[in-house]
Coordinates of C-alpha atoms and ligand atoms in Angstrom, one line a residue:
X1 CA -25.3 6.0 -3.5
X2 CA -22.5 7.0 -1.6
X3 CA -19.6 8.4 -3.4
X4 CA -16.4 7.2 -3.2
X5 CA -13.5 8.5 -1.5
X6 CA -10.8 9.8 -3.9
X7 CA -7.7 6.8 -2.9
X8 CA -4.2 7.4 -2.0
X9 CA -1.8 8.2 -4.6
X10 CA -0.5 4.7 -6.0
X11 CA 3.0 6.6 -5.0
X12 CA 2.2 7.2 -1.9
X13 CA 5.5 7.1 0.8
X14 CA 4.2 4.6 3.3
X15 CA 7.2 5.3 6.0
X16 CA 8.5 5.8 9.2
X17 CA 11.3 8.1 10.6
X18 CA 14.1 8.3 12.9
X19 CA 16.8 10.7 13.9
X20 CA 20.6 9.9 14.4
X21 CA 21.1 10.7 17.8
X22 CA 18.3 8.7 19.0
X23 CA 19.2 5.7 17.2
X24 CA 22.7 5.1 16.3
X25 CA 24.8 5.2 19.6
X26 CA 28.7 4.9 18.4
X27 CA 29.1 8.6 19.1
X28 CA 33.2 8.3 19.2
X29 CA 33.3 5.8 16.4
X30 CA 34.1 6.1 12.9
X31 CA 35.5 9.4 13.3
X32 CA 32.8 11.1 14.5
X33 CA 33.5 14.3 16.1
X34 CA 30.7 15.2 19.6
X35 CA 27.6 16.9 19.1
X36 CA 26.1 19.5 21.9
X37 CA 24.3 16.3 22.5
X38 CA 26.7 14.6 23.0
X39 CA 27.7 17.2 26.1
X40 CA 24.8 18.5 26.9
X41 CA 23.5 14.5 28.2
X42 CA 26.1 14.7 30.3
X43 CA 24.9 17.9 32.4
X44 CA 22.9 16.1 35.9
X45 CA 19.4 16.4 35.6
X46 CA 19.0 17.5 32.2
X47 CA 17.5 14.4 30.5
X48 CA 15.1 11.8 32.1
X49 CA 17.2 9.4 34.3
X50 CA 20.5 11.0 32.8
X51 CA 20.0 8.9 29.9
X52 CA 22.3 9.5 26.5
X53 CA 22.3 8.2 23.4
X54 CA 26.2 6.8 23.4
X55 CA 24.6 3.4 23.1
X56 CA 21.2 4.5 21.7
X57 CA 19.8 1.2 19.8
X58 CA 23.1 0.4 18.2
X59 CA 21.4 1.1 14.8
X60 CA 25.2 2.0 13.4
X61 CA 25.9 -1.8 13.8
X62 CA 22.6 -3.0 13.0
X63 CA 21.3 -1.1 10.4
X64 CA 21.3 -3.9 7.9
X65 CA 19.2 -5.8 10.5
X66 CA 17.0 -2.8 10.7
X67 CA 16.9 -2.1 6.7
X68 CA 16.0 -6.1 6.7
X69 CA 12.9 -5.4 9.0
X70 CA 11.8 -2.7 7.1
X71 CA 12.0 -4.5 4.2
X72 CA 10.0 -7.5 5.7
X73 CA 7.2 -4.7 6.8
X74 CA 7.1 -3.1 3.4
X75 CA 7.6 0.0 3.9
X76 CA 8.2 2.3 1.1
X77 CA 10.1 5.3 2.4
X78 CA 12.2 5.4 5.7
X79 CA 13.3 9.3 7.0
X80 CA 16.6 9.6 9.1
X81 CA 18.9 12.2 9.6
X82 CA 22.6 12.2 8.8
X83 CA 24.9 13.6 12.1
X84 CA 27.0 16.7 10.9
X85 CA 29.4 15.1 13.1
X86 CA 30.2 12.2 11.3
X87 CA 30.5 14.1 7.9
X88 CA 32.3 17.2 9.5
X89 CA 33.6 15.9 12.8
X90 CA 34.3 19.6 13.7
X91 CA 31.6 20.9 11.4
X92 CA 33.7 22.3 9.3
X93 CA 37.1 22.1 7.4
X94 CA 37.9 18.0 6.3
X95 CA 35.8 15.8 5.2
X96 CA 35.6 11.9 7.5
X97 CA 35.3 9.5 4.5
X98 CA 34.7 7.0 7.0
X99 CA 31.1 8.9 8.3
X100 CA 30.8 9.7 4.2
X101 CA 30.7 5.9 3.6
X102 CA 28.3 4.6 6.4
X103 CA 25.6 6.8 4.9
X104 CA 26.7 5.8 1.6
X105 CA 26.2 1.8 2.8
X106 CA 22.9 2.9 4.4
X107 CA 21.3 4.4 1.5
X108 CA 22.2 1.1 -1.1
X109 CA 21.1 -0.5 1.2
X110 CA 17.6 1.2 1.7
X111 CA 17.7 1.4 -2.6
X112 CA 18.6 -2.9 -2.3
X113 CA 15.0 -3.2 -0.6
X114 CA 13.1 -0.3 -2.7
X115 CA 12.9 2.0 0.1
X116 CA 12.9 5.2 -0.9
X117 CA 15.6 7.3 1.3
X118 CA 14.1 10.7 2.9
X119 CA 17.2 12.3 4.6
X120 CA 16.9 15.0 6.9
X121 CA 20.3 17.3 6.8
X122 CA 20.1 18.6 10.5
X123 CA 18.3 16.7 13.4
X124 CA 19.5 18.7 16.5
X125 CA 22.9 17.3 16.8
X126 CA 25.2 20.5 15.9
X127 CA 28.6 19.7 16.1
X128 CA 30.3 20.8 19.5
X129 CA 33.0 22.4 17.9
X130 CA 31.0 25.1 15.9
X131 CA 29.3 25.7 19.1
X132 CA 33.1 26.2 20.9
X133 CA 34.1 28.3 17.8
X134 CA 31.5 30.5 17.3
X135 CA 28.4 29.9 19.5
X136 CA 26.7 28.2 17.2
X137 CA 23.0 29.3 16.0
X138 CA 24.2 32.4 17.0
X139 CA 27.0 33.5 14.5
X140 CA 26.2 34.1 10.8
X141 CA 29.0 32.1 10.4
X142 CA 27.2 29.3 10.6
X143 CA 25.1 29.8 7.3
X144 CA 28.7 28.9 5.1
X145 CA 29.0 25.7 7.4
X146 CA 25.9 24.5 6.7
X147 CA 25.5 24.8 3.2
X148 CA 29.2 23.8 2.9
X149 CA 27.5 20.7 4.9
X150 CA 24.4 19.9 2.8
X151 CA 26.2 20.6 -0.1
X152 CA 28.8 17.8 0.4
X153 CA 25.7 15.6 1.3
X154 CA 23.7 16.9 -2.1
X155 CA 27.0 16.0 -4.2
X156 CA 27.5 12.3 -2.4
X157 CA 24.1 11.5 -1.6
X158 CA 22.0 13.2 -4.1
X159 CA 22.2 10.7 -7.4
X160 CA 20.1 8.9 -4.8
X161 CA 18.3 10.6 -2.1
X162 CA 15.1 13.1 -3.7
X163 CA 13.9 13.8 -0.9
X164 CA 15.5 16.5 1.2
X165 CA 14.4 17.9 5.0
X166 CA 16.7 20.8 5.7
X167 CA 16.2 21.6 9.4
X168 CA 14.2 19.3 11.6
X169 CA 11.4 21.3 13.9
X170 CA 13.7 24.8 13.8
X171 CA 10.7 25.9 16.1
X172 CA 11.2 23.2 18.8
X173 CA 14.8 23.1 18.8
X174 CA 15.3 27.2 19.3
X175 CA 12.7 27.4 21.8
X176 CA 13.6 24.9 24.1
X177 CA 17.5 25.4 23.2
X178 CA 17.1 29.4 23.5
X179 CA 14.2 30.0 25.6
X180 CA 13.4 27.0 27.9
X181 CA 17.2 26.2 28.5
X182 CA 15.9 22.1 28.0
X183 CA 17.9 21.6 25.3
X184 CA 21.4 22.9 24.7
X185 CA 22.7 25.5 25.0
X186 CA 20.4 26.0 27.6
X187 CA 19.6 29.2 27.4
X188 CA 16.8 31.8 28.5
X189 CA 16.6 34.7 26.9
X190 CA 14.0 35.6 23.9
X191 CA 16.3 38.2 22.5
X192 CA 18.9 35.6 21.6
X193 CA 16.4 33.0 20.4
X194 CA 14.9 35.3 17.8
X195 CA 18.8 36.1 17.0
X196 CA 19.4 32.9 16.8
X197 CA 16.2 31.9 14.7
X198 CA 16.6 34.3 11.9
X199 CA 20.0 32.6 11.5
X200 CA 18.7 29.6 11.0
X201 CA 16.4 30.8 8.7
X202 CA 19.3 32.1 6.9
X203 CA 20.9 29.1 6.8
X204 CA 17.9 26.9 5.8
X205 CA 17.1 29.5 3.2
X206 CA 20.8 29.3 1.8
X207 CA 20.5 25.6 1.3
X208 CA 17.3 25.4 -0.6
X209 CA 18.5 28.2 -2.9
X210 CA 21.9 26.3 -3.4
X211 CA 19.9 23.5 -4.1
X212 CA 17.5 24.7 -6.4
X213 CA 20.4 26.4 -8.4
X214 CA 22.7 24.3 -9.1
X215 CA 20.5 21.8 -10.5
X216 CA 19.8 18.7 -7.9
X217 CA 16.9 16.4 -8.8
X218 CA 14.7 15.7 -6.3
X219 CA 12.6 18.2 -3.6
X220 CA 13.7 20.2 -0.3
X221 CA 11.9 21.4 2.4
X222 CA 12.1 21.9 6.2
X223 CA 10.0 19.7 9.1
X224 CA 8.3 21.9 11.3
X225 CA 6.3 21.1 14.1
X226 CA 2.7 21.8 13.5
X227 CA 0.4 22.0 16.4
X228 CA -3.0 23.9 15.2
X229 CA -4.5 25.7 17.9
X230 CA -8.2 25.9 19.1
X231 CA -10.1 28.8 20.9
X232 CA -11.4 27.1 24.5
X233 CA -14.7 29.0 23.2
X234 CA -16.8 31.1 21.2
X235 CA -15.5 34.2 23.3
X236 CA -13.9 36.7 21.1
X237 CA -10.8 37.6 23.4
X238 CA -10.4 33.7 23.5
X239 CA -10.4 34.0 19.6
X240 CA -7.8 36.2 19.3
X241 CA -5.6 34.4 21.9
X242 CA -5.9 32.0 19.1
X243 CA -4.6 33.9 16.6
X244 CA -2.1 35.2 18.7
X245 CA -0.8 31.3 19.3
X246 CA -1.4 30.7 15.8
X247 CA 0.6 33.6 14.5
X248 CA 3.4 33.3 17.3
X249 CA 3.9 29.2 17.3
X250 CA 3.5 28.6 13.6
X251 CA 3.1 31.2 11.2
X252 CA 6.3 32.9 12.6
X253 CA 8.2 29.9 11.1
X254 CA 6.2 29.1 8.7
X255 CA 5.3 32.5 6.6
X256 CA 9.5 32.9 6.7
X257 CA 9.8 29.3 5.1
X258 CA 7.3 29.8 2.3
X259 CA 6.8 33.7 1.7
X260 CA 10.1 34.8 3.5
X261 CA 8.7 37.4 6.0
X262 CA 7.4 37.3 9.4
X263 CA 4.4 38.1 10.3
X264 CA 3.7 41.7 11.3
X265 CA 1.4 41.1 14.5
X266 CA 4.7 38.8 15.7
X267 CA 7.2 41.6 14.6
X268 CA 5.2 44.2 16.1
X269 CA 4.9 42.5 19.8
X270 CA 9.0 41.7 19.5
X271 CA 9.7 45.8 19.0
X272 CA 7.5 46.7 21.5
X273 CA 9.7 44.4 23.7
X274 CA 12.7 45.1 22.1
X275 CA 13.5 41.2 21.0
X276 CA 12.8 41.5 17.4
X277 CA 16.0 40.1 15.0
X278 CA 18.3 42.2 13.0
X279 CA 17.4 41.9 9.6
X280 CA 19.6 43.3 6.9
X281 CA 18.8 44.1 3.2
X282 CA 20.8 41.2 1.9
X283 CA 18.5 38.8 4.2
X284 CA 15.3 40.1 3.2
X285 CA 16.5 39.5 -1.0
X286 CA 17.8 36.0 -0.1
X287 CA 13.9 35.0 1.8
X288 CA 12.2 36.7 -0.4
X289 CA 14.0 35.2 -3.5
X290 CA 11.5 32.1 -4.8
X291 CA 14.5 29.5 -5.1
X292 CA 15.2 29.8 -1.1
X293 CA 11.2 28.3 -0.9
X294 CA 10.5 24.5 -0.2
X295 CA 9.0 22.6 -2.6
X296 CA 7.0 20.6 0.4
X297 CA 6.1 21.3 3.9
X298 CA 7.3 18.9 6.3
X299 CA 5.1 18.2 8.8
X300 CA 5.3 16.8 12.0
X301 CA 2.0 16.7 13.5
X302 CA 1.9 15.3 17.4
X303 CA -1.2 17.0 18.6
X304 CA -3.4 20.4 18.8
X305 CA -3.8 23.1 21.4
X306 CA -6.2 24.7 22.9
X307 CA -5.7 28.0 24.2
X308 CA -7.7 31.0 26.1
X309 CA -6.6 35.0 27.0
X310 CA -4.0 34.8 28.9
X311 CA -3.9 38.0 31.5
X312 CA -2.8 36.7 34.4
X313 CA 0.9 36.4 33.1
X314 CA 1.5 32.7 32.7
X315 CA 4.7 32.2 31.2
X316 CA 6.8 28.9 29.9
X317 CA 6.9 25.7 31.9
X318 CA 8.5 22.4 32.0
X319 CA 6.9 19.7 30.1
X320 CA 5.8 16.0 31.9
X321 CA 9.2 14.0 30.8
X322 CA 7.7 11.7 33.3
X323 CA 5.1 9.6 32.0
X324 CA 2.8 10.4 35.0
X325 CA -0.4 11.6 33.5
X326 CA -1.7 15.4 34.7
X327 CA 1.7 16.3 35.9
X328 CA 1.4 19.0 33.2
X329 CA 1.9 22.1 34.4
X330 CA -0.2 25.7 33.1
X331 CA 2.1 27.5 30.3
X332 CA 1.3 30.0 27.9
X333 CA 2.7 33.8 26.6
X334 CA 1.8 36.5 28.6
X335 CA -0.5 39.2 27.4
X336 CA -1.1 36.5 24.3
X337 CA -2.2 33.6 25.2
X338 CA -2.5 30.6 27.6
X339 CA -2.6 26.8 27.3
X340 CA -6.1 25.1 28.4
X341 CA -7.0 21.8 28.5
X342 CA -9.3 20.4 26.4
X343 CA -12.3 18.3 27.5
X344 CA -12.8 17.2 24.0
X345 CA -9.3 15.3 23.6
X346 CA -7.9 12.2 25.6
X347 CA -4.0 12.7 26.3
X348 CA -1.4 10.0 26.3
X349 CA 0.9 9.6 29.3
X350 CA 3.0 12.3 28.9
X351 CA -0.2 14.4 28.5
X352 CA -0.2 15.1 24.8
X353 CA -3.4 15.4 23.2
X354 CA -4.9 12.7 21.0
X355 CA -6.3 14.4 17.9
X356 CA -6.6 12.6 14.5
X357 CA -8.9 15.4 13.2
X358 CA -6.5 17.8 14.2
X359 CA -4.2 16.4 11.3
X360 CA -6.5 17.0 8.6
X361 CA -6.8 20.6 10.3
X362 CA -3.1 20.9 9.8
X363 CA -3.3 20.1 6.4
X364 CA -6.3 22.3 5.9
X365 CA -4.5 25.0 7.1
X366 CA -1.1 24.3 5.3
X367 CA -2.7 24.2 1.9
X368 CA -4.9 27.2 2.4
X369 CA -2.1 29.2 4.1
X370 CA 1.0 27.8 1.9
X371 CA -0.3 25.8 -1.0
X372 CA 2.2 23.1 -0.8
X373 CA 2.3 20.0 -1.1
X374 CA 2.6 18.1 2.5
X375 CA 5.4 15.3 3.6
X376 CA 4.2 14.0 6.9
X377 CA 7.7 13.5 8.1
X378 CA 6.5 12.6 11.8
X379 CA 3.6 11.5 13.6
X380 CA 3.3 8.6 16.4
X381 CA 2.2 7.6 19.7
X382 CA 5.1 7.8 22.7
X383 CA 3.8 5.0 25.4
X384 CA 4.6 2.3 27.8
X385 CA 4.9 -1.0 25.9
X386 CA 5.4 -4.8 27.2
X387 CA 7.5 -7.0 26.0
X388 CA 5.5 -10.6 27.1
X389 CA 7.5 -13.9 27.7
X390 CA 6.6 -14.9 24.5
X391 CA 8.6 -11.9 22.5
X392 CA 5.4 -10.4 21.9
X393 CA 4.5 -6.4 22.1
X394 CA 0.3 -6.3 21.8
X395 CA -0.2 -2.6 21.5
X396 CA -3.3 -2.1 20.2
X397 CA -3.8 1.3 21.7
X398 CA -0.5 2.0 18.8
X399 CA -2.8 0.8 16.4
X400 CA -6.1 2.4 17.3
X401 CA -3.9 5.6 17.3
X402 CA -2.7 5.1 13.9
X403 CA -5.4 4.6 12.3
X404 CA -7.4 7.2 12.9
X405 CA -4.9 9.5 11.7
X406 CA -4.4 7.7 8.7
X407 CA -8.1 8.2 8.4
X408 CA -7.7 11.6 8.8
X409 CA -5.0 11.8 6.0
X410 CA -7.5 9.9 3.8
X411 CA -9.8 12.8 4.4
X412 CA -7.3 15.3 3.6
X413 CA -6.6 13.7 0.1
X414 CA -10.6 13.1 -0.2
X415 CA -10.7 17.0 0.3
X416 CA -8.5 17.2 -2.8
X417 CA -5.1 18.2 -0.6
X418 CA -1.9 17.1 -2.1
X419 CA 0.1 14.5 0.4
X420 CA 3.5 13.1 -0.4
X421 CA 3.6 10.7 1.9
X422 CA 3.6 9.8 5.9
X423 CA 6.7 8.6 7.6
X424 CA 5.5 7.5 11.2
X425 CA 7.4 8.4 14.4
X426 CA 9.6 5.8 14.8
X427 CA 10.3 2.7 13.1
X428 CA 12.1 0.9 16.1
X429 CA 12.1 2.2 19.8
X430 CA 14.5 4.9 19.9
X431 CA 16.0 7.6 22.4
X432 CA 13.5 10.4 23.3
X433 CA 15.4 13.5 24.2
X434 CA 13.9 14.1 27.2
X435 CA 12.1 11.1 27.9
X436 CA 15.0 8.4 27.9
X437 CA 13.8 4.9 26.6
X438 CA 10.6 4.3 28.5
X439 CA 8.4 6.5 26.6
X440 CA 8.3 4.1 23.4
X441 CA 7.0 5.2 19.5
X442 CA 8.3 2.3 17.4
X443 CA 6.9 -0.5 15.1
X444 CA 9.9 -2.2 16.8
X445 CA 10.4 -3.0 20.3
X446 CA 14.0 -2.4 21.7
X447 CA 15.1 -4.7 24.2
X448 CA 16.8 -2.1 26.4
X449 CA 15.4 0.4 28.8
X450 CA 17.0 3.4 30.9
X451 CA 19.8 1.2 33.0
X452 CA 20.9 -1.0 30.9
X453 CA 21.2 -1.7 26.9
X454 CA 20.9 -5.0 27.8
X455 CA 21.0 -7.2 24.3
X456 CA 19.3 -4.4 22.4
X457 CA 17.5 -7.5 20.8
X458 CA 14.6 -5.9 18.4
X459 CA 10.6 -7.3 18.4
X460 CA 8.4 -6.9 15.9
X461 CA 5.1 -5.2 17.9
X462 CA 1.4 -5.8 16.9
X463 CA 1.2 -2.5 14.8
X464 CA 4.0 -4.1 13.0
X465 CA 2.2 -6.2 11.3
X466 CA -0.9 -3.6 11.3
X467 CA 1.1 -1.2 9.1
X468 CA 2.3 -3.8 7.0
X469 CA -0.9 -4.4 6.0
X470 CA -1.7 -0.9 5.7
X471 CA 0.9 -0.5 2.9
X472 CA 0.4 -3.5 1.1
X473 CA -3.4 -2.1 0.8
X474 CA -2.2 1.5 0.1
X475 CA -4.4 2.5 2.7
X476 CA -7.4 0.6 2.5
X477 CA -7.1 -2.5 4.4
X478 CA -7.2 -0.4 8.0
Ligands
LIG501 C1 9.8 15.5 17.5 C2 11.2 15.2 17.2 O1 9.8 16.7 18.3 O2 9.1 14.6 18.3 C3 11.7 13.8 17.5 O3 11.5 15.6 15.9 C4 11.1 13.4 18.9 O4 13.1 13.8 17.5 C5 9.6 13.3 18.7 O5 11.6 12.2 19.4 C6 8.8 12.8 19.9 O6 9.1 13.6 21.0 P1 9.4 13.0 22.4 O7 9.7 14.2 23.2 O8 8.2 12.3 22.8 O9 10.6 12.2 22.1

């Protein structure tokens, strides 16, 4: 007889996720001091359609209308990010007891309706002014600000909140803020993104330690952005492009998080270029020191790569922020590796690969690599929805997406790997970065698009009702 597969923890976080920016719009309310998001929108032909989040989906008016839906879907955790710049409206100095309190309202609330609140400290939206004052990322002086900043949240917040994301996708936000100039400060140069990186590291290092010593009860970690790469074959030169990807896209962040050095094959090809960070004595005591290390990895897991050798010198490239499937364009690392595509995969509209297996790979990988336990803080499907006459949203492909990765997280636990829970990318439709409104992740349907906010009126979609399901099953009743 077949055995059984081990179930999912009876404490298992069914979730979803969000981020402040995307959702809450009021950016000059309540105090709230600008964001380089809040600029950076602003600069023509940065973001798809010059969309912004000023409006976003209201969420800082509706939350309790949003809190209510979650509530009515079961869920059992809900991840958002607090904006520095309603705490700190100039990132540092006085505290805005109004931007304190709207958290504060947010996370009774979530308690009100047993939803456990997963809180992710920084989400992208630095505060304008610490980028005015000292350039941001790219002044140690940042690392005070920023623990002075999670601090004040771990001393209002942290009778409450257990659950603790530091920085959200550190990898994703230097490279395309430092190296792809798509985010701000829109900048292209390696040398300063490493500089820039190792900061952060600093800072997210600083936090956890703080954390950790002065006796907060609950867990920390960072998000990163996992995508595990694949060979294109069984060639050996295509295996070490592999590694190389591996070792440059991942471990680089993730070795500092959990071991706190980089990896030497990385380290080696910066010198050789001359873009490797300044580290200093007093940085290498603070990563290596065990109470800087996360108790969990976030993950956000999207999709996997597939790369081959790369000697022909392709270098970065804009991504589709279209929606027009096999507008990608080729992209890679010179000398390291190269981005292939992969005629195993399907890819969604924006060409990212659809890989459920990939997810258990991820957390394969993790645990072998890390040990840790895993907090799935992101993973969804961006696509075109409908909104039919009758209110309805049938997306099915949502569904059929979900699924299988929840299949594959079963899998995971069946092989005996340790997940805290899954918080799905996004709860209602939300503002994508680059993508304005069109490209759609939520269990919630919007009612506005790229011209217009229109009445911002919210849908419950068919995988609304899906997940509820899921949850009230624990993961059974797919
Ligand atoms: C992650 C981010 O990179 O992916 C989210 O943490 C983001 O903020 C999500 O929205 C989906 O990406 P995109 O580009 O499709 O919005």
């Amino acid at each position: 007889m077949a055995q059984q597969m081990k179930p999912f923890p009876k404490n298992f976080l069914w979730g979803s996720a969000s981020a402040a920016y995307q959702i809450e719009g009021a950016y000059r309310e309540g105090g709230k001091g600008l964001s380089v998001w809040d600029q950076f929108v602003r600069i023509p032909g940065k973001t798809f359609k010059g969309t912004n989040g000023d409006v976003a989906v209201d969420h800082y008016h509706r939350y309790r209308e949003d809190v209510d839906l979650m509530a009515k879907a079961g869920l059992k955790a809900y991840r958002f990010s607090i904006a520095w710049t309603r705490i700190f409206p100039n990132g540092n100095g006085e505290v805005n007891q109004e931007g304190l309190k709207f958290y504060d309202d947010l996370i009774n609330d979530l308690i009100a309706h047993q939803i456990e609140p997963v809180v992710t400290i920084y989400h992208w939206d630095l505060p304008q002014a610490l980028q005015d004052e000292y350039q941001g990322w790219e002044s140690r002086r940042i690392i005070a600000d920023f623990v002075n900043y999670a601090k004040t949240l771990f001393d209002n917040y942290g009778d409450r909140v257990k659950y603790w994301v530091t920085l959200n996708e550190q990898n994703v936000f230097m490279q395309h803020g430092y190296s792809m100039a798509s985010h701000p400060p829109a900048v292209t140069d390696p040398k300063r993104m490493y500089a820039a990186n190792h900061i952060a590291n600093l800072a997210n290092a600083s936090a956890i330690k703080y954390f950790h010593e002065h006796g907060y009860q609950g867990q920390i970690g960072p998000s990163f952005a996992y995508s595990p790469i694949y060979a294109v074959d069984a060639a050996p030169e295509n295996q070490l492009a592999a590694d190389n990807a591996e070792q440059l896209n991942s471990y680089y962040w993730m070795d500092m998080y959990v071991f706190g050095h980089y990896p030497t094959i990385v380290r080696n090809w910066q010198e050789k270029q001359g873009i490797a960070p300044e580290i200093t004595v007093e940085d290498q005591a603070l990563l290596e020191n065990p109470l800087s290390h996360p108790d969990f990895m976030g993950l956000n897991y999207y999709q996997t790569g597939t790369v081959a050798k790369n000697d022909t010198g392709v270098g970065a490239a804009a991504e589709n922020t279209s929606g027009k499937k096999g507008t990608i364009k080729e992209s890679g690392v010179p000398g390291m590796f190269k981005n292939v595509k992969n005629d195993y995969l399907q890819k969604t509209d924006w060409d990212w690969n659809i890989d459920p297996v990939g997810l258990q790979i991820a957390l394969r990988r993790i645990n072998s690599r890390y040990n840790l336990p895993v907090l799935i803080t992101e993973n969804g499907l961006g696509a075109f929805d409908t909104l039919e006459a009758d209110h309805e949203i049938h997306d099915d492909y949502r569904i059929h997406f979900l699924r299988e990765h929840v299949k594959a997280i079963h899998a995971a636990i069946d092989d005996g790997l340790q997940v805290i829970g899954y918080t799905t990318w996004s709860f209602t439709d939300l503002l994508s970065w680059l993508n304005g409104y069109q490209k759609r992740y939520g269990f919630v349907y919007v009612d506005r698009d790229e011209k217009s906010a229109k009445d911002l009126a919210r849908y419950p979609k068919d995988s609304f009702y899906w997940y509820k399901q899921v949850i009230a099953s624990n993961g059974e009743d797919l």
